[in-house]
Amino acid sequence: MVDESLLVQRMSGRKLSGLIAATYTPMTATGDLRLDVVPEMVEKLLHDGISGLYVCGSTGEGMSLTTSERHSVAAAFVEASGGRLPVIIQVGHNSLREAQALAAHAQEVGANAISATCPSYFKVSNTQALVQCMKELASAAPETPFYYYHIPMLTGSSIDMPEFLTQADDAIPTLVGLKYTDTKLFEFQRCLELANRQFDVVWGCDEMLLGATATGARAAIGSTYNIAAKLYRQMTLALTSGQLDAARKWQSQSIEMISTIGRYPFHPAMKAILAMQGLEVGSCRLPLESLSPTQTQSLRNELQAIGFFDWFRVPAELGSA
C-alpha cells in the first residue's frame, strides 16, 4: 500500500533546475555494455556543472537496449550518482507491459523520477488514449514522480500537450510534468503557465535553450550538455545578468556546433567528440552507424575550424563569446 503522505512530499515543490544531461550509454566496439565507464561519466558531468541525469532516453539508445540491459544501465547511473544529483530513468517501450517492468525497476533502484515516451509503432492518435497508456505505465511506480516525454519527431504523436496535462492531472497521481522536445515555444509556454504553473515542464531542444529560458524554462534536458555544458551555463548567466547580446552569442555558438555535428550521424558523432575530450564511451548500436576514421578526423577538423575546442580551455568571462 502506498504511503500517501510520502507520495505528496515527493511530488510537491521539487521541480528540476539547471542543465540535465541526457546520458550516453557506454559500449564496446561490438555494441556490448561497458558499465565500468559510468562512474567516470558521472564525475565528468558533475565537474561540468550538470544538475541532473536523464538515462536511457533517445541519446542513451534506450530503445535499442534489451529490458535487462536497461535495468543494468539504470542501476549503474543511480549508484554512480550517489544521491548527488537527480536521476531520471526513461522507461518508454512499445510494449506497455515491458514499460511497467522498467518503471517498477527504476523505483526499486532508487531513481528520483521516471519518464516515458508513448508507444510509437502503433501510433497514439488522441489525448484519451495517451492518458490511458501513461496511466497504465506510471501505475507500476506509484511512489516515483513521472514526466511524460513529448518528442513527436520520433514517436509520431503530436497530441496537444496542454490538453494532455489537463486530462492526465486527475488520472495519473504521480504526474509532475513533461520533457518537452519540440520547437513550439508557444505550446511550451502554455504548458508552463497551465493550472497556476503547477507542472514541471522541462525544455528539450538545445539549440533553442535561450528562447525557452526567456519563456520561463527552469531546467533543460539535452544531448550536447555532455560536451558543452560550460557554453550553456555562460549563456544562461549572461541572460540572467541582463546581457542579452552576450547570451545570443553563446546560443549562436551552440547552433553552429550542433549544425557542424549534424553533418554527421548525430549520436555517433557525439560519442566521437566525448572521446576527443578524453572520455571513451565507445560506438553506437545498429541501426545507428559508427563514424569511420575519416569521418572522425573530418569532424575534428570542422570543430577546430569553429573554435570548439578553445571554448573550454580558457576561462570564459561573462559576455566574452
Steps between C-alpha positions, in 0.01 A plus 500: 500500500634842400581746779296797373673753726838388366369520145376855549834602649693353207274654237475855633742788472788308345525633149809428297745780429810569295657285231410132503716281279329239287767240563668278243518127561865387488560203272778296351578502128271199463207665679529334841446708813803651678350599831841537664522836318183638663667635820752694291218640287309616807807665653569689177142626483506609863828684437342674200214631715226264386209490745328175400515186286242372251579134436398262219332765289556559129859607569565189708361272229243370748281366222790293364567329835337191642290536815773324699763738363284799583472371856879480521558845353241660730649339809854599398415869465298511823787338688766724345301815576499414869210734567700804390263592217160377383486204263201466267459163328325487161278189498296537181449188287272384221377236744330664797561183703874535442475870582334411830783261582752774425308749715476261794871428478589870487302556819665197661855623434423850629452718193381849586247496217392304196416628155352332195428540134173359375479182290601595147459201269123517537453875518309666785237702320308687770541650845286247681705209365824671599371559853397135531837377377695720738266419790561128452876553475539736797287279727791255521707762689241652733752677725710657224437831321412459132589723203343433163761521221352699212714448189264494199786488248577144614170370635273643232260610774421871486228510766434848642705513820290746702200279431696192604614660827146613580351154445790308655511710817221305669569168329871462585573572869878507449502734198718804568575628151653456157827467319406724210709424191332702228554848354162655582591760758140621512378153605788466745398832660137388523613185679716701741215735588230235525315463832694780671838355392425166658703287262876459471557543126860436397638626169659253257644684196856614569521738204198694630589516870529879501145546375368239743682662792354838409160333486541365852687168484676414828654175381607343173589146395736461207766299320754776440520583871731196512762684296427871544337565836726799558370671188138469611579603856667817369199569279260466792721714724517772236122497457425517873756782533319703236770459233272391219750557219754274673232236560412509130866447410526195723182355347635576154809295583275216610309516173825494300629207704179300456492583129856370465423178688180459300699455180588157638289225661419701812533263795800311363662841442423603858664184632803578284519851648488358853799286404675812372438651843660199669192294585481173306136391480532283191279487197126475439282200432331432171292643345723796596827477309843579642723765346785383283852619588478740204172642624637534853800698378278715280273573797799595713626734227161669464467546876848650513405737217214646706720523811307235694796362694615848600165585660583284799874546543498866601285614794207677338421847618138603510401626160829407332351272239 
